[in-house]
């Protein structure tokens, strides 16, 4: 039975390849770096790609990819895909990759092997799914990327969804600021046709993984606002809008993903991270999850411990005192810090609440 299915798949793929050759006249479509993504005649992508994307040059492995085409795009994969980049540390779209998906234990083994190298890989970027989106007169591919910490198992994934133009904008901004560092980094070019074929999407997915991995390996770029905001600014803006409109359950999920993204990227001491904790605390409180809200305030106050003044210090202290009283926790230290703020600055009654700070904070 399996041999018969495999034979049919080979026959179907061979037939499809023959039709392509007749249409194209035996010539590959040219690359046009300045052209926009245009619609081609490939349909039914959602039934051809599913779960973890994987592209290789071997016919048998491509056929195995086709067999799993019954799943729906966008769902978390059951197994982690291939690690971005080659084991020898060479990054770039031209790098050859071993076929097949790496399981979590294999990712951990890769991490253990890399610890002895000069630049061990601590964060993996994996395109887990792709879907074609049609909006009015435009059509594009939306790539879902997971951020995976090497050697560790994350119960809840940190994920983003980006289109080609988002990657292109990141590439343009980084080249404008880090010209020398970006000189050796290859970015996948746009094509005039065949942007929506399974082969193009798979190749481009691998290139995006390697592109992000290479950027993350350069310390100055890894810490730059351009690189960091590519990952979590959209989530912060969406969470803020949802909070303002009272959609607290939806906002909570978005704030939580922004939290995980910043945690993976190692920026848990930034102002944006404090704002994220404020969003989580507000949404948990509005949903009557007071213990979780109290925990978010405690984490924020630990980060603010060494700061004498911060716009969010007073609002976090007031929220912590109120929540500690509600859940029966010790609030004496926060009350003492509030007293110090009263003596050092304006009356606390004039300060905004945590929710007001969250709503008024400009996120651009």
Coordinates of C-alpha atoms in Angstrom, one line a residue:
X1 CA 0.0 0.0 0.0
X2 CA 2.8 2.4 1.0
X3 CA 4.7 1.6 -2.2
X4 CA 1.6 2.2 -4.3
X5 CA 1.0 5.6 -2.7
X6 CA 4.7 6.5 -3.2
X7 CA 4.4 5.5 -6.9
X8 CA 1.4 7.7 -7.3
X9 CA 3.1 10.7 -5.7
X10 CA 6.1 10.3 -7.9
X11 CA 3.9 10.1 -11.0
X12 CA 1.9 13.2 -9.9
X13 CA 5.1 15.2 -9.2
X14 CA 6.7 14.1 -12.4
X15 CA 3.5 15.2 -14.3
X16 CA 3.4 18.6 -12.5
X17 CA 7.1 19.1 -13.3
X18 CA 6.5 18.4 -17.0
X19 CA 3.7 20.9 -17.2
X20 CA 5.9 23.5 -15.5
X21 CA 8.7 22.9 -18.0
X22 CA 6.2 23.3 -20.9
X23 CA 4.9 26.6 -19.5
X24 CA 8.3 28.0 -18.7
X25 CA 9.9 26.7 -21.9
X26 CA 12.6 25.0 -19.8
X27 CA 13.9 28.3 -18.3
X28 CA 13.9 29.3 -14.6
X29 CA 12.0 32.5 -13.7
X30 CA 14.4 35.4 -13.3
X31 CA 14.9 37.2 -10.1
X32 CA 13.9 40.9 -10.0
X33 CA 15.3 42.5 -6.8
X34 CA 13.2 45.6 -7.1
X35 CA 9.9 43.9 -8.3
X36 CA 6.9 43.5 -6.1
X37 CA 5.5 40.1 -5.2
X38 CA 3.0 39.3 -7.9
X39 CA 0.3 36.6 -8.0
X40 CA 1.0 33.5 -10.1
X41 CA -1.1 30.6 -11.1
X42 CA -0.2 28.3 -8.2
X43 CA -3.3 27.4 -6.1
X44 CA -4.0 25.1 -3.2
X45 CA -0.9 25.9 -1.1
X46 CA -2.8 25.2 2.2
X47 CA -3.2 21.6 1.1
X48 CA 0.5 21.2 0.1
X49 CA 2.3 22.7 3.1
X50 CA 1.6 21.9 6.7
X51 CA 3.3 21.9 10.1
X52 CA 7.1 22.3 10.0
X53 CA 8.4 23.4 6.7
X54 CA 11.3 21.4 5.2
X55 CA 12.9 21.8 1.8
X56 CA 15.7 19.6 0.4
X57 CA 16.9 18.8 -3.1
X58 CA 16.2 15.1 -2.7
X59 CA 13.1 13.8 -4.6
X60 CA 12.2 11.2 -2.0
X61 CA 12.2 13.7 0.9
X62 CA 10.0 16.1 -1.1
X63 CA 7.6 13.3 -1.6
X64 CA 7.5 12.6 2.1
X65 CA 6.6 16.3 2.7
X66 CA 3.7 15.9 0.4
X67 CA 2.3 13.0 2.3
X68 CA 1.6 15.1 5.4
X69 CA -0.5 17.6 3.5
X70 CA -3.7 16.9 5.5
X71 CA -3.0 19.2 8.4
X72 CA -4.1 22.8 8.6
X73 CA -1.5 25.6 8.3
X74 CA -0.8 27.8 11.3
X75 CA -1.1 25.1 14.0
X76 CA 1.9 24.4 16.3
X77 CA 4.0 21.5 14.9
X78 CA 4.3 18.2 16.7
X79 CA 8.1 18.2 16.2
X80 CA 10.6 21.0 16.0
X81 CA 11.9 21.7 12.5
X82 CA 15.5 21.8 11.4
X83 CA 17.8 24.1 13.3
X84 CA 18.6 27.3 11.4
X85 CA 22.0 27.2 9.9
X86 CA 24.7 24.6 9.6
X87 CA 26.5 22.9 12.4
X88 CA 29.8 24.5 11.5
X89 CA 28.4 28.0 12.3
X90 CA 28.2 29.1 8.6
X91 CA 25.1 31.1 8.0
X92 CA 23.4 32.3 4.8
X93 CA 20.8 31.2 2.3
X94 CA 23.5 29.3 0.3
X95 CA 24.4 27.1 3.2
X96 CA 23.5 23.4 2.7
X97 CA 21.1 21.8 5.3
X98 CA 20.6 18.2 6.3
X99 CA 17.1 17.0 5.4
X100 CA 14.5 16.1 7.9
X101 CA 13.2 17.6 11.1
X102 CA 15.3 17.8 14.3
X103 CA 13.5 16.6 17.4
X104 CA 13.9 18.5 20.7
X105 CA 16.5 16.1 22.0
X106 CA 18.5 16.6 18.8
X107 CA 18.3 20.4 19.2
X108 CA 19.7 19.8 22.7
X109 CA 22.5 17.7 21.4
X110 CA 23.3 20.4 18.8
X111 CA 23.5 22.9 21.7
X112 CA 25.8 20.6 23.7
X113 CA 28.1 20.3 20.8
X114 CA 28.1 24.0 20.1
X115 CA 29.1 24.9 23.7
X116 CA 32.8 24.3 22.8
X117 CA 32.7 26.6 19.8
X118 CA 33.6 30.3 19.9
X119 CA 30.1 31.4 19.2
X120 CA 27.6 28.9 20.7
X121 CA 24.0 29.2 19.4
X122 CA 21.7 30.1 22.1
X123 CA 18.5 31.0 20.2
X124 CA 17.0 29.2 17.2
X125 CA 14.7 30.8 14.7
X126 CA 12.3 28.3 13.0
X127 CA 9.7 29.0 10.3
X128 CA 7.0 26.4 11.3
X129 CA 4.3 27.3 8.9
X130 CA 3.4 29.6 6.0
X131 CA 0.0 30.6 4.6
X132 CA -1.1 32.6 1.6
X133 CA -3.2 35.6 2.5
X134 CA -5.4 37.5 0.1
X135 CA -6.6 41.0 1.0
X136 CA -8.6 43.0 -1.5
X137 CA -6.1 43.5 -4.4
X138 CA -3.0 42.2 -2.6
X139 CA -1.7 38.7 -2.0
X140 CA 1.2 37.7 0.2
X141 CA 2.7 34.9 2.2
X142 CA 2.6 35.0 6.0
X143 CA 5.4 33.2 7.8
X144 CA 5.1 32.0 11.4
X145 CA 8.5 31.9 13.2
X146 CA 9.2 30.2 16.5
X147 CA 12.0 31.4 18.8
X148 CA 13.5 28.3 20.5
X149 CA 16.1 28.4 23.2
X150 CA 18.9 25.9 22.7
X151 CA 19.1 23.1 25.2
X152 CA 15.8 24.0 26.9
X153 CA 12.2 22.9 26.4
X154 CA 9.7 25.8 26.3
X155 CA 6.2 24.8 27.4
X156 CA 4.7 27.9 25.7
X157 CA 6.2 28.9 22.4
X158 CA 7.2 32.5 21.5
X159 CA 6.0 33.1 18.0
X160 CA 5.6 35.9 15.5
X161 CA 3.9 36.1 12.1
X162 CA 5.7 38.2 9.4
X163 CA 5.5 38.7 5.7
X164 CA 8.3 39.3 3.2
X165 CA 7.9 43.1 3.3
X166 CA 8.5 43.0 7.1
X167 CA 11.8 41.2 6.6
X168 CA 12.7 43.5 3.8
X169 CA 12.1 46.6 6.0
X170 CA 14.2 45.1 8.8
X171 CA 17.0 44.4 6.3
X172 CA 16.8 47.9 4.9
X173 CA 16.9 49.6 8.3
X174 CA 19.8 47.5 9.6
X175 CA 21.9 48.1 6.4
X176 CA 21.3 51.8 6.8
X177 CA 22.7 51.7 10.4
X178 CA 25.1 48.8 10.3
X179 CA 26.5 48.9 6.8
X180 CA 29.8 47.1 7.6
X181 CA 28.2 44.3 9.7
X182 CA 25.5 43.7 7.1
X183 CA 27.9 43.7 4.1
X184 CA 28.3 39.9 4.3
X185 CA 24.7 39.0 5.0
X186 CA 22.6 37.7 2.2
X187 CA 18.9 38.6 1.9
X188 CA 16.5 36.6 -0.3
X189 CA 15.5 38.7 -3.3
X190 CA 12.0 39.3 -4.7
X191 CA 10.8 37.5 -7.8
X192 CA 8.6 38.5 -10.6
X193 CA 6.7 35.2 -10.7
X194 CA 6.3 32.0 -8.7
X195 CA 6.3 33.7 -5.3
X196 CA 3.5 31.3 -4.1
X197 CA 4.9 27.9 -5.1
X198 CA 5.7 25.4 -2.4
X199 CA 9.3 25.3 -3.5
X200 CA 9.8 29.1 -3.3
X201 CA 8.1 29.4 0.1
X202 CA 10.2 26.6 1.5
X203 CA 13.5 28.0 0.2
X204 CA 12.5 31.5 1.4
X205 CA 11.6 30.1 4.9
X206 CA 15.0 28.5 5.2
X207 CA 16.6 31.8 4.1
X208 CA 14.7 33.8 6.7
X209 CA 15.7 31.4 9.5
X210 CA 19.4 31.8 8.5
X211 CA 19.0 35.5 8.1
X212 CA 17.7 36.0 11.6
X213 CA 20.3 33.6 13.1
X214 CA 23.1 35.5 11.5
X215 CA 21.7 38.9 12.7
X216 CA 21.4 37.5 16.2
X217 CA 25.0 36.3 16.2
X218 CA 26.2 39.9 15.9
X219 CA 26.1 41.6 19.3
X220 CA 25.5 45.2 18.2
X221 CA 22.6 44.2 15.9
X222 CA 21.2 41.8 18.5
X223 CA 20.8 44.6 21.0
X224 CA 19.6 47.2 18.5
X225 CA 16.1 48.6 18.7
X226 CA 15.5 47.8 15.0
X227 CA 16.2 44.1 15.5
X228 CA 14.3 43.8 18.8
X229 CA 11.2 45.8 17.7
X230 CA 10.9 43.5 14.7
X231 CA 9.9 40.8 17.1
X232 CA 7.7 42.3 19.7
X233 CA 6.6 45.9 18.8
X234 CA 3.6 44.6 16.8
X235 CA 2.4 42.5 19.7
X236 CA 2.8 45.4 22.1
X237 CA 0.7 47.7 19.8
X238 CA -1.9 45.0 19.3
X239 CA -2.1 44.3 23.0
X240 CA -2.5 48.0 23.9
X241 CA -5.3 48.4 21.4
X242 CA -7.1 45.3 22.8
X243 CA -6.7 46.6 26.3
X244 CA -8.0 50.0 25.4
X245 CA -11.2 48.4 23.9
X246 CA -11.8 46.2 27.0
X247 CA -10.9 42.9 25.2
X248 CA -8.9 41.7 28.2
X249 CA -8.8 38.0 27.4
X250 CA -7.5 38.6 23.9
X251 CA -5.1 41.3 25.2
X252 CA -3.8 39.0 27.9
X253 CA -2.7 36.3 25.3
X254 CA -0.9 39.0 23.2
X255 CA 0.8 40.6 26.2
X256 CA 1.9 37.0 27.2
X257 CA 3.5 36.4 23.8
X258 CA 5.3 39.7 23.9
X259 CA 6.6 38.7 27.4
X260 CA 8.0 35.4 26.0
X261 CA 9.5 37.1 23.0
X262 CA 11.4 39.6 25.2
X263 CA 12.4 36.8 27.5
X264 CA 13.9 34.8 24.6
X265 CA 15.7 37.9 23.3
X266 CA 17.2 38.7 26.7
X267 CA 15.7 42.2 27.2
X268 CA 13.8 41.6 30.5
X269 CA 15.2 44.8 32.0
X270 CA 13.9 47.3 29.4
X271 CA 11.1 49.8 29.6
X272 CA 9.1 47.8 27.1
X273 CA 9.3 44.8 29.3
X274 CA 8.0 46.8 32.3
X275 CA 5.1 48.0 30.1
X276 CA 4.5 44.4 29.2
X277 CA 4.3 43.5 32.9
X278 CA 1.9 46.4 33.4
X279 CA -0.3 45.0 30.6
X280 CA -0.3 41.6 32.1
X281 CA -1.1 42.9 35.6
X282 CA -4.0 45.1 34.3
X283 CA -5.6 42.3 32.2
X284 CA -5.2 39.7 35.0
X285 CA -6.9 42.1 37.5
X286 CA -9.7 42.9 35.1
X287 CA -10.3 39.2 34.6
X288 CA -10.4 38.8 38.4
X289 CA -7.1 36.8 38.4
X290 CA -5.7 38.6 41.3
X291 CA -2.9 36.2 42.3
X292 CA -1.4 36.4 38.8
X293 CA -1.7 40.2 38.7
X294 CA 0.0 40.4 42.1
X295 CA 2.9 38.3 40.8
X296 CA 3.4 40.6 37.8
X297 CA 3.6 43.6 40.1
X298 CA 6.1 41.8 42.3
X299 CA 8.3 41.0 39.3
X300 CA 8.2 44.6 38.1
X301 CA 9.1 46.0 41.5
X302 CA 12.1 43.7 41.7
X303 CA 13.3 45.1 38.4
X304 CA 12.7 48.6 39.7
X305 CA 14.4 47.9 43.0
X306 CA 17.6 49.8 42.2
X307 CA 15.8 52.8 40.6
X308 CA 15.0 55.8 42.8
X309 CA 12.4 57.1 40.3
X310 CA 10.6 55.7 37.3
X311 CA 7.3 56.7 35.7
X312 CA 5.8 53.3 36.5
X313 CA 7.2 52.9 40.0
X314 CA 4.4 54.7 41.8
X315 CA 1.6 53.0 39.7
X316 CA 3.2 49.6 40.3
X317 CA 3.5 50.2 44.1
X318 CA -0.1 51.4 44.4
X319 CA -1.3 48.4 42.4
X320 CA 0.8 46.0 44.5
X321 CA -0.5 47.3 47.8
X322 CA -4.1 47.0 46.6
X323 CA -3.6 43.5 45.2
X324 CA -1.6 42.3 48.2
X325 CA -4.4 43.4 50.5
X326 CA -6.9 41.5 48.2
X327 CA -4.9 38.2 48.2
X328 CA -3.6 38.4 51.7
X329 CA 0.1 39.0 51.0
X330 CA 2.6 41.1 52.8
X331 CA 2.4 44.7 51.6
X332 CA 4.5 46.5 54.2
X333 CA 7.6 47.0 52.0
X334 CA 5.5 48.5 49.2
X335 CA 3.8 50.8 51.6
X336 CA 7.2 52.0 52.9
X337 CA 8.4 52.7 49.4
X338 CA 5.2 54.6 48.7
X339 CA 5.8 56.7 51.8
X340 CA 9.3 57.5 50.5
X341 CA 7.8 58.6 47.2
X342 CA 5.3 60.9 48.9
X343 CA 8.1 62.6 50.8
X344 CA 10.3 63.0 47.7
X345 CA 7.8 64.1 45.0
X346 CA 4.3 65.2 44.1
X347 CA 1.2 63.8 45.8
X348 CA 0.5 60.2 44.7
X349 CA -3.1 61.2 44.0
X350 CA -1.9 63.1 41.0
X351 CA -0.2 60.1 39.5
X352 CA -2.0 58.0 36.9
X353 CA -3.0 54.4 37.7
X354 CA -1.2 51.5 36.1
X355 CA -4.0 51.1 33.5
X356 CA -3.9 54.8 32.6
X357 CA -0.1 54.6 32.1
X358 CA -0.6 51.6 29.9
X359 CA -3.2 53.3 27.7
X360 CA -1.4 56.6 27.3
X361 CA 2.1 55.1 26.6
X362 CA 3.0 55.9 22.9
X363 CA 4.1 52.7 21.1
X364 CA 5.7 53.7 17.7

